[in-house]
Short mmCIF file of C-alpha atoms and ligand atoms in Angstrom, two decimals:
data_model
loop_
_atom_site.label_atom_id
_atom_site.label_comp_id
_atom_site.label_asym_id
_atom_site.label_seq_id
_atom_site.Cartn_x
_atom_site.Cartn_y
_atom_site.Cartn_z
CA MET A 1 90.69 100.05 112.25
CA ARG A 2 93.16 98.09 111.09
CA ILE A 3 91.89 96.93 107.32
CA ALA A 4 94.05 93.85 104.93
CA LEU A 5 94.48 94.66 101.62
CA PHE A 6 94.87 91.80 99.29
CA GLY A 7 94.73 90.94 95.72
CA ASP A 8 95.36 88.57 92.45
CA ILE A 9 95.23 85.60 94.77
CA HIS A 10 94.64 83.44 91.79
CA ALA A 11 93.06 80.10 92.88
CA ASN A 12 96.12 79.71 95.26
CA LEU A 13 94.21 78.60 98.71
CA GLU A 14 97.47 78.00 100.80
CA ALA A 15 98.96 81.47 100.50
CA LEU A 16 95.12 82.87 100.56
CA GLU A 17 94.74 81.27 104.04
CA ALA A 18 98.05 82.36 105.20
CA VAL A 19 97.37 85.85 104.66
CA LEU A 20 94.19 86.10 106.26
CA LYS A 21 96.03 84.47 109.20
CA ASP A 22 98.59 86.77 109.47
CA ALA A 23 96.30 89.93 108.97
CA ALA A 24 94.26 88.48 111.65
CA GLU A 25 97.31 88.37 113.92
CA GLN A 26 98.09 92.04 112.90
CA GLY A 27 94.78 92.84 114.23
CA CYS A 28 92.81 93.52 110.58
CA THR A 29 89.38 93.27 111.31
CA ASP A 30 88.45 94.31 108.10
CA TYR A 31 89.60 92.60 104.60
CA VAL A 32 89.15 94.14 100.70
CA CYS A 33 89.98 92.12 97.90
CA MET A 34 91.66 93.45 94.63
CA GLY A 35 89.79 91.18 91.92
CA ASP A 36 91.68 87.92 90.33
CA ILE A 37 90.33 85.60 93.06
CA VAL A 38 91.00 82.45 90.08
CA GLY A 39 92.60 81.80 87.24
CA TYR A 40 96.37 79.83 86.88
CA ASN A 41 96.43 77.89 90.27
CA ALA A 42 94.69 75.21 91.66
CA ASP A 43 91.35 76.04 93.61
CA PRO A 44 89.35 78.45 91.66
CA SER A 45 86.35 77.62 93.60
CA ALA A 46 87.48 77.17 97.35
CA CYS A 47 89.36 80.60 97.04
CA LEU A 48 86.19 82.08 95.08
CA GLU A 49 83.72 80.52 97.80
CA LYS A 50 86.38 82.14 100.74
CA VAL A 51 85.81 85.73 99.10
CA ARG A 52 82.16 85.33 98.65
CA GLU A 53 81.26 83.71 101.57
CA SER A 54 83.20 86.27 104.03
CA ASN A 55 81.16 88.86 102.23
CA TRP A 56 84.02 91.36 101.84
CA PRO A 57 84.52 94.38 99.42
CA VAL A 58 85.61 93.07 96.09
CA VAL A 59 86.80 94.61 92.94
CA LYS A 60 86.90 92.79 89.34
CA GLY A 61 89.79 91.07 88.28
CA ASN A 62 90.48 90.54 84.38
CA HIS A 63 90.93 86.57 85.19
CA ASP A 64 87.74 86.80 86.99
CA GLU A 65 86.16 88.65 83.91
CA ASP A 66 87.59 85.82 81.70
CA ALA A 67 86.74 83.09 83.62
CA SER A 68 82.61 84.28 84.02
CA GLY A 69 82.31 84.24 80.22
CA GLU A 70 82.59 82.26 77.04
CA HIS A 71 84.43 83.97 75.17
CA SER A 72 87.30 82.65 72.92
CA LEU A 73 90.73 83.09 75.22
CA ASP A 74 92.79 82.58 72.06
CA SER A 75 94.40 86.47 72.55
CA MET A 76 95.70 85.26 75.58
CA ASN A 77 99.13 83.76 76.62
CA PRO A 78 98.78 80.35 76.12
CA VAL A 79 99.95 79.17 79.67
CA ALA A 80 97.18 81.79 81.04
CA ALA A 81 94.44 80.49 78.17
CA ALA A 82 94.91 77.32 79.18
CA ALA A 83 94.62 78.17 82.71
CA LEU A 84 91.65 79.31 82.86
CA GLU A 85 89.76 77.18 80.01
CA TRP A 86 90.28 74.32 82.99
CA THR A 87 89.30 77.02 85.40
CA ARG A 88 85.85 77.45 83.50
CA ASP A 89 85.39 73.83 84.04
CA GLN A 90 86.09 73.83 87.66
CA LEU A 91 83.52 76.54 88.47
CA THR A 92 79.75 76.17 88.40
CA LEU A 93 77.37 78.30 86.30
CA GLU A 94 76.46 80.02 89.56
CA GLN A 95 79.69 80.75 90.57
CA ARG A 96 80.40 82.42 86.73
CA ASP A 97 77.77 84.18 87.49
CA TRP A 98 78.72 86.02 90.47
CA LEU A 99 82.01 86.46 89.10
CA ARG A 100 80.48 88.15 86.28
CA THR A 101 78.29 90.90 89.01
CA ILE A 102 81.42 91.99 90.51
CA ARG A 103 81.75 95.73 90.30
CA MET A 104 85.15 97.10 88.59
CA VAL A 105 85.64 100.37 91.07
CA ARG A 106 84.54 100.29 94.55
CA GLN A 107 84.91 102.87 97.32
CA VAL A 108 85.27 101.74 101.07
CA GLU A 109 85.90 103.95 104.15
CA ASP A 110 88.34 106.95 102.45
CA PHE A 111 89.62 105.14 99.89
CA THR A 112 88.99 103.83 96.18
CA VAL A 113 89.65 99.84 94.79
CA VAL A 114 90.41 98.87 91.25
CA HIS A 115 92.10 95.89 90.08
CA SER A 116 93.85 97.67 86.99
CA THR A 117 93.39 101.64 86.66
CA LEU A 118 90.65 104.41 87.48
CA ASP A 119 91.40 105.93 84.20
CA GLN A 120 89.81 102.78 81.57
CA PRO A 121 88.95 100.01 84.21
CA GLN A 122 87.71 97.85 81.19
CA SER A 123 91.05 98.19 79.41
CA TRP A 124 93.30 96.26 82.20
CA ASN A 125 96.61 98.38 81.64
CA TYR A 126 99.30 97.70 82.95
CA VAL A 127 101.20 100.13 85.74
CA THR A 128 104.36 99.37 85.96
CA ASN A 129 106.07 102.82 86.20
CA LYS A 130 105.18 106.69 87.23
CA PHE A 131 104.17 107.91 83.26
CA ASP A 132 101.60 105.20 83.53
CA ALA A 133 100.54 106.03 86.80
CA MET A 134 99.93 109.62 85.81
CA SER A 135 96.76 108.76 83.51
CA ASN A 136 95.12 107.04 86.44
CA PHE A 137 95.78 109.83 89.04
CA SER A 138 93.69 112.34 86.74
CA TYR A 139 90.64 109.75 87.60
CA GLN A 140 91.67 109.52 91.40
CA PHE A 141 89.32 111.69 93.55
CA THR A 142 90.33 110.03 96.95
CA ASN A 143 93.60 110.80 98.44
CA LEU A 144 94.22 107.05 98.66
CA CYS A 145 93.36 104.30 95.82
CA PHE A 146 94.66 100.78 96.19
CA HIS A 147 94.85 98.59 92.56
CA GLY A 148 96.63 95.10 91.87
CA HIS A 149 97.31 93.22 88.29
CA THR A 150 100.99 93.45 87.62
CA HIS A 151 101.78 91.18 90.49
CA VAL A 152 104.13 93.53 91.68
CA PRO A 153 104.35 95.90 95.20
CA ARG A 154 104.64 99.42 94.06
CA ILE A 155 103.77 102.87 95.97
CA PHE A 156 103.15 106.27 93.04
CA VAL A 157 102.76 109.29 95.11
CA ARG A 158 101.14 112.37 93.20
CA ASP A 159 102.10 115.70 94.66
CA SER A 160 103.55 118.27 92.07
CA ARG A 161 104.13 115.71 90.16
CA VAL A 162 104.08 111.91 89.92
CA THR A 163 106.92 109.68 91.86
CA GLU A 164 107.67 106.21 92.42
CA VAL A 165 108.65 105.52 96.36
CA GLU A 166 110.27 102.51 97.37
CA ALA A 167 109.31 101.87 101.20
CA ASP A 168 107.81 98.91 102.85
CA SER A 169 105.46 101.23 104.96
CA ILE A 170 104.16 104.84 104.17
CA VAL A 171 102.25 107.67 105.87
CA ILE A 172 99.80 108.68 104.21
CA GLU A 173 99.69 112.82 104.12
CA LEU A 174 96.65 114.74 103.02
CA GLY A 175 96.69 116.99 100.06
CA MET A 176 99.15 114.05 98.32
CA LYS A 177 97.65 111.38 96.25
CA TYR A 178 98.50 107.49 96.44
CA PHE A 179 98.29 104.72 93.78
CA ILE A 180 99.53 101.95 95.68
CA ASN A 181 99.23 98.36 94.18
CA THR A 182 99.06 95.84 96.94
CA GLY A 183 101.09 92.88 94.92
CA SER A 184 99.90 89.28 95.04
CA VAL A 185 99.00 87.29 97.33
CA GLY A 186 98.85 83.92 95.07
CA GLN A 187 101.41 84.43 92.06
CA PRO A 188 103.94 87.30 93.11
CA ARG A 189 106.39 88.78 90.54
CA ASP A 190 108.78 90.67 91.90
CA GLY A 191 111.57 88.04 93.00
CA ASP A 192 110.11 87.01 96.47
CA TRP A 193 107.92 84.02 96.55
CA ARG A 194 105.49 84.87 99.52
CA ALA A 195 102.61 86.22 99.45
CA CYS A 196 102.06 89.70 99.53
CA TYR A 197 99.47 92.33 100.60
CA VAL A 198 99.19 95.57 102.68
CA ILE A 199 97.50 96.79 105.95
CA TYR A 200 95.83 100.32 106.16
CA ASP A 201 95.83 101.44 109.65
CA LEU A 202 93.35 104.22 109.61
CA PRO A 203 94.31 105.64 113.23
CA THR A 204 97.77 106.50 111.94
CA SER A 205 97.38 106.50 108.42
CA THR A 206 99.95 103.95 107.52
CA VAL A 207 100.22 101.39 104.97
CA THR A 208 102.24 98.50 105.43
CA PHE A 209 103.02 95.72 102.75
CA ARG A 210 103.26 92.17 104.51
CA ARG A 211 105.15 89.08 103.12
CA VAL A 212 103.63 85.89 104.20
CA GLU A 213 105.39 82.50 103.98
CA TYR A 214 102.90 79.68 102.60
CA ASP A 215 102.73 75.56 102.48
CA LEU A 216 104.27 75.99 98.34
CA ALA A 217 104.80 72.26 98.35
CA THR A 218 101.10 71.80 98.61
CA THR A 219 100.17 74.28 96.13
CA GLN A 220 102.92 72.84 93.44
CA GLU A 221 101.27 69.39 94.22
CA LYS A 222 97.71 70.61 93.47
CA ILE A 223 98.46 72.26 90.38
CA ARG A 224 100.59 69.31 88.76
CA ALA A 225 97.57 66.88 90.35
CA ALA A 226 95.13 69.10 88.17
CA GLY A 227 96.95 68.36 85.10
CA LEU A 228 97.54 72.20 84.61
CA PRO A 229 101.00 73.54 82.96
CA ASP A 230 103.85 73.00 85.04
CA VAL A 231 105.17 76.16 84.70
CA LEU A 232 103.11 77.28 86.93
CA ALA A 233 104.32 75.33 89.42
CA GLU A 234 107.77 76.61 89.03
CA ARG A 235 107.35 80.06 89.37
CA LEU A 236 105.63 80.05 92.15
CA ALA A 237 109.18 79.27 93.66
CA GLU A 238 110.94 81.88 92.08
CA GLY A 239 108.24 84.63 92.64
CA ARG A 240 107.97 85.52 88.36
ZN1 LIG B 1 96.22 88.57 88.52
#
């Protein structure tokens, strides 16, 4: 069994389709979504419907929550807030209801999935270093947990202490815990513009990061045609 794990799609349909095509070519038969299906980019409805109709296990991201609600977005950064206001208008009430029902944490096979962290999933904390990762591990009861939220692929490992491992691929060993950020499909922020996701190969217990090129120009055109802030189109090319 080979499982594709991907999140932070952020309404980037071209990137999502490229990832799904690559995953199928890589022999993946199962798919798990790390949340933040919508927000920032111009195809929220199409991305939502793709995830929903596929019936993949999915966890809720902060943009899914914000798009589903009516609450004020004033405390958010203005660009993200503008995109979310626009996203709310694009989605039907029924689609927003569906976003609201998504669970915060799920267990799939032998691993756990959460958008931000297991210690306080509702707080949407960002894990950017091993110290941030420590509190998550106290609440992680499976060897392996996948998450997203920062849009930066990372591997944290807890043995007798917590370390960050830089690798494109890692073998999961018993007795250790792994907290792996699958990066972002639709708005990578690690300086590489290509869509990012991981493949978990269960027979070999191996997790491998994949980077996939997609039709960036079309995504940028759609963002501009929708009247979304231009910076959202520009940042995609820079992977930030
Ligand atoms: Zn996100």
